[in-house]
Coordinates of C-alpha atoms and ligand atoms in Angstrom, one line a residue:
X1 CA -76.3 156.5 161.8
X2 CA -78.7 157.7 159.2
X3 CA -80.3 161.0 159.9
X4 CA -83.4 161.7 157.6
X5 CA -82.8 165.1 156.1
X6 CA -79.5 166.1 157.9
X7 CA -76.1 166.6 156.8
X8 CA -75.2 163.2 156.3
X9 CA -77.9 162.8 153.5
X10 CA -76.2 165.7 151.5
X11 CA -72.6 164.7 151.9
X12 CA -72.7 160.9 152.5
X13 CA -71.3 160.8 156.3
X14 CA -68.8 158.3 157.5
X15 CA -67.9 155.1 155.7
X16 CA -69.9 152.2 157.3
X17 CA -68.9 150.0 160.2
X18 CA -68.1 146.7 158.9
X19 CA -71.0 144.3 159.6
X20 CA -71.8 140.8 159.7
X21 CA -75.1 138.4 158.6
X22 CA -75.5 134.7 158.0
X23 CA -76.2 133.8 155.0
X24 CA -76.9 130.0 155.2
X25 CA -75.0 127.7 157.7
X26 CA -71.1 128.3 157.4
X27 CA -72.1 131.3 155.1
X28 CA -71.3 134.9 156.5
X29 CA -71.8 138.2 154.7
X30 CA -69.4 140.9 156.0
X31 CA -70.6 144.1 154.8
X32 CA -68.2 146.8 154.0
X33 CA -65.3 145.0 154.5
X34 CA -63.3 146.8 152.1
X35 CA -61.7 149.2 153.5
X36 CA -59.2 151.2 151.3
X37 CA -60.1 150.9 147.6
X38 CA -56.7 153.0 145.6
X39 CA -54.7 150.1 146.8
X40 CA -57.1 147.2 145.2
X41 CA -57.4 149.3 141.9
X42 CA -53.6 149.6 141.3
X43 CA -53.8 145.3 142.2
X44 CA -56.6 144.8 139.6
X45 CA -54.6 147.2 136.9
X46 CA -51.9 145.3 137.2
X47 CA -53.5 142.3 136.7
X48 CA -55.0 143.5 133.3
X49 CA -51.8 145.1 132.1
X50 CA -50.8 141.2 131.9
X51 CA -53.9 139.5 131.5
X52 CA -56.8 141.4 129.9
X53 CA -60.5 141.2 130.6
X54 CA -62.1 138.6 128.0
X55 CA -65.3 136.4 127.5
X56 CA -65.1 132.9 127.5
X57 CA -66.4 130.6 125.7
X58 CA -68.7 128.0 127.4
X59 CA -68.4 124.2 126.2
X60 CA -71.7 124.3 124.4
X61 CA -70.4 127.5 122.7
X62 CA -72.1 129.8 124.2
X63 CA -70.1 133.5 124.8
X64 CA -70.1 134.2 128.5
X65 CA -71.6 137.8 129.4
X66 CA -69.0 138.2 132.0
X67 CA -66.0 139.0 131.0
X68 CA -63.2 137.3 133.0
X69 CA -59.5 137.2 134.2
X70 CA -57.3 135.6 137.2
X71 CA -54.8 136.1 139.1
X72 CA -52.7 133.5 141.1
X73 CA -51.1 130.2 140.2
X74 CA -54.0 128.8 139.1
X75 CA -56.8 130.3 136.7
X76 CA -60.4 129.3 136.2
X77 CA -61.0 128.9 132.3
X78 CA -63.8 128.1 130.1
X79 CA -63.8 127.0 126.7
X80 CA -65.0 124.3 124.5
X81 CA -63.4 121.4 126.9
X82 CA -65.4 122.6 129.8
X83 CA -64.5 124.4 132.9
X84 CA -61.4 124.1 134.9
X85 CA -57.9 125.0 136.0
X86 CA -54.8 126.3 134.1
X87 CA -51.5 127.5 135.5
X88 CA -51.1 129.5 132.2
X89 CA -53.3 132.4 130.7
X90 CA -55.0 130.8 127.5
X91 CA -54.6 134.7 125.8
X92 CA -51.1 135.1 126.5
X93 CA -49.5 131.4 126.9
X94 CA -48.0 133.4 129.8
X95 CA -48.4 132.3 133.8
X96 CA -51.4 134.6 135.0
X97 CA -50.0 137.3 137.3
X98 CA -48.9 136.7 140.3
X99 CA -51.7 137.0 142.9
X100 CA -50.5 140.9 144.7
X101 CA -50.3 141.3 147.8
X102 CA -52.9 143.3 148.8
X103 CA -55.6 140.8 147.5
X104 CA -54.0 137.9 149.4
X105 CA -54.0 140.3 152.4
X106 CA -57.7 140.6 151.9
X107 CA -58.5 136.8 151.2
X108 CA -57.0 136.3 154.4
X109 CA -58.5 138.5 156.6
X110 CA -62.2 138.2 155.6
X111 CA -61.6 134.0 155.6
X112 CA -60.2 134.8 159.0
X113 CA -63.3 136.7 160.2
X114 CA -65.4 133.9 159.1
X115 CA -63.0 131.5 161.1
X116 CA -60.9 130.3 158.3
X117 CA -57.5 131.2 160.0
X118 CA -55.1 129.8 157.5
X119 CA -56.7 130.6 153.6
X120 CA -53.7 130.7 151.9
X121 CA -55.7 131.2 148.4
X122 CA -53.7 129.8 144.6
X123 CA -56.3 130.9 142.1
X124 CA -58.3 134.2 142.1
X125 CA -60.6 135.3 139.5
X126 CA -61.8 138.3 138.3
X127 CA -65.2 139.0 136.9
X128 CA -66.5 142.1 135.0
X129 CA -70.3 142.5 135.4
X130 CA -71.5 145.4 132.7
X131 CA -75.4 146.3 133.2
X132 CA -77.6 143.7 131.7
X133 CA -74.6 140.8 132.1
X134 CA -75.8 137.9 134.7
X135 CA -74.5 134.9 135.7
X136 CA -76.9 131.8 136.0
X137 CA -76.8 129.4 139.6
X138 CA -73.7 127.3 139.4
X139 CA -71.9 125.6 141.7
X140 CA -67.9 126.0 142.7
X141 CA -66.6 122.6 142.2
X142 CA -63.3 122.4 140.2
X143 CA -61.0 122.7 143.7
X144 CA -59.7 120.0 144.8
X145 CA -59.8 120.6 148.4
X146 CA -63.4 121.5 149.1
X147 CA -62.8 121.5 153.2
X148 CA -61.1 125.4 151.9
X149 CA -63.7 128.0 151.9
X150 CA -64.3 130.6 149.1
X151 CA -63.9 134.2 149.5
X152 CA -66.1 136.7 147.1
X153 CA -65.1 140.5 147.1
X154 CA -68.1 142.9 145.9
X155 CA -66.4 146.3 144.0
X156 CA -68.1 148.6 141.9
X157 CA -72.1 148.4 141.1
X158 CA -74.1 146.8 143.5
X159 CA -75.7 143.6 142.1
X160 CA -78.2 140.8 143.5
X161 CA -76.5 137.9 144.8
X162 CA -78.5 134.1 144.3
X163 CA -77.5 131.8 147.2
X164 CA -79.3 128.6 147.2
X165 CA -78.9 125.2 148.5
X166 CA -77.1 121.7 147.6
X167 CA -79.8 121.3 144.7
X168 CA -80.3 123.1 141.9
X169 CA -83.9 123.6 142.4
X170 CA -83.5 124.7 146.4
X171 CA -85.4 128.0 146.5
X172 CA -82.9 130.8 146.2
X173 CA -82.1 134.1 148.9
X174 CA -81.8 137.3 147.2
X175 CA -79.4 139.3 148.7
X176 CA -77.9 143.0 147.8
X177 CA -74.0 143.0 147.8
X178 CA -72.5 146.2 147.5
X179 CA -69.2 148.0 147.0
X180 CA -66.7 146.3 149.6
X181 CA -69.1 143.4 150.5
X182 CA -67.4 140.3 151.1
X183 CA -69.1 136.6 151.2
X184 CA -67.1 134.0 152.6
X185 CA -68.7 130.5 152.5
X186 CA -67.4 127.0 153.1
X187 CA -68.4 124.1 155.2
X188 CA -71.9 123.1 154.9
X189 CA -72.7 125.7 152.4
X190 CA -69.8 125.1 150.3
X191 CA -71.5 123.9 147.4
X192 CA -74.2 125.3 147.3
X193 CA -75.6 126.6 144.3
X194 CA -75.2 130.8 143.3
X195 CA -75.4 133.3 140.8
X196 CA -75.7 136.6 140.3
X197 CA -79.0 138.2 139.2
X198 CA -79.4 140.8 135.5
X199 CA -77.4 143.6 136.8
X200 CA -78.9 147.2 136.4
X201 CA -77.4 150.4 134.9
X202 CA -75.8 152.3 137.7
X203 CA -72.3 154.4 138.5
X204 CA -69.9 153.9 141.1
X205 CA -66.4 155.7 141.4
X206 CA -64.0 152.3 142.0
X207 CA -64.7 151.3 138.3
X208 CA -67.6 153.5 136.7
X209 CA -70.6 151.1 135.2
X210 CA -69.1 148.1 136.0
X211 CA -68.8 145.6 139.0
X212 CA -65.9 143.4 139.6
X213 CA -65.8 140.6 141.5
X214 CA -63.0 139.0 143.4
X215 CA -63.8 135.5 144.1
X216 CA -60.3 134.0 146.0
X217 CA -59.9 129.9 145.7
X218 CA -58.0 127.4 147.3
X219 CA -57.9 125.5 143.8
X220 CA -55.0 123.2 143.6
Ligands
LIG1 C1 -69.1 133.6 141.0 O1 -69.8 132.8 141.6 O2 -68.1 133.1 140.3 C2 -69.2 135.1 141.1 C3 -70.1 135.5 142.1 C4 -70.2 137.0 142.2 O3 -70.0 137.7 141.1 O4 -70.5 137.6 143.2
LIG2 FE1 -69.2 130.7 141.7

């Protein structure tokens, strides 16, 4: 609880109970559902030692803002064939990394909170968000089976999430995610259109002026 002017203003007081809001219909934010963070930095090292952070190329050429990697059989790519799956790391010719434990483990739980008991996730992709990067309303549609939720993991700087509806042009909810924030939607809401507003300049100790996303996919 907050106390204006007390102790826990100065030194930051407990971590936060994990909560829960609907987003949409069969879309559930779980706030600070992230509980340890050294674990999930050591994953998403380990994941870079193999396959670094880089920006893809969209088919029209453009330079993404984000930069990008995966873990997990499958990978999400970009380039000048479009958007989709690959079971090997276009940078290295290597399979990506395996997906670790821990971010499985995750995946899992927070699908299972939302009443997704068995996720068992193949493809999960890492975004970088620096201040001023963005990503414009898109939908998630190169899974095959679409009946599998997704699972999006908030670390670092806080950013504005976009959720909209089945069209484009649906008006849009603005909604804060912050560090260990987890969205989980499927169902109804599964592809609906999102993004992710102009992120501002700020700090955070799990990876300094950055935010990284975990977004966890049942792809193949
Ligand atoms: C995405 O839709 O791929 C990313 C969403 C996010 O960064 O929260
Ligand atoms: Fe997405």
């Amino acid at each position: 609880m907050k106390q204006a002017g007390g102790t826990q203003d100065l030194f930051g007081g407990p971590p936060q109970a994990p909560t829960r809001e609907d987003l949409a219909a069969d879309a559930l934010l779980l706030r600070s559902f992230v509980m340890a963070d050294a674990p999930l930095q050591e994953a998403i090292q380990a994941v870079l030692a193999r396959s670094p952070w880089r920006q893809m190329t969209t088919m029209r050429g453009y330079t993404m803002s984000v930069a990008m990697s995966n873990c997990g059989t499958a990978g999400w790519i970009s380039d000048r064939r479009g958007y989709r799956y690959s079971t090997t790391d276009p940078l290295t010719g290597q399979d990506w990394p395996a997906l670790p434990p821990v971010l499985q483990d995750l995946a899992a739980r927070a699908a299972a909170a939302a009443g997704y008991a068995r996720f068992t996730p193949d493809a999960c992709l890492l975004n970088r968000y620096l201040p001023g990067t963005a990503m414009g309303l898109h939908q998630d549609r190169n899974e095959r089976d679409l009946s599998q939720p997704i699972v999006s993991v908030s670390l670092g700087i806080a950013a504005t999430f976009l959720f909209g509806g089945a069209q484009r042009s649906d008006p849009t909810r603005r909604v804060e995610l912050a560090h260990g924030d987890v969205v989980v939607w499927g169902g109804a809401s599964r592809l609906h259109f999102h993004g992710i507003a102009k992120l501002k300049a700020a700090r955070h100790p799990f990876a300094g002026e950055a935010r990284i996303n975990l977004t966890f996919r049942r792809a193949l």
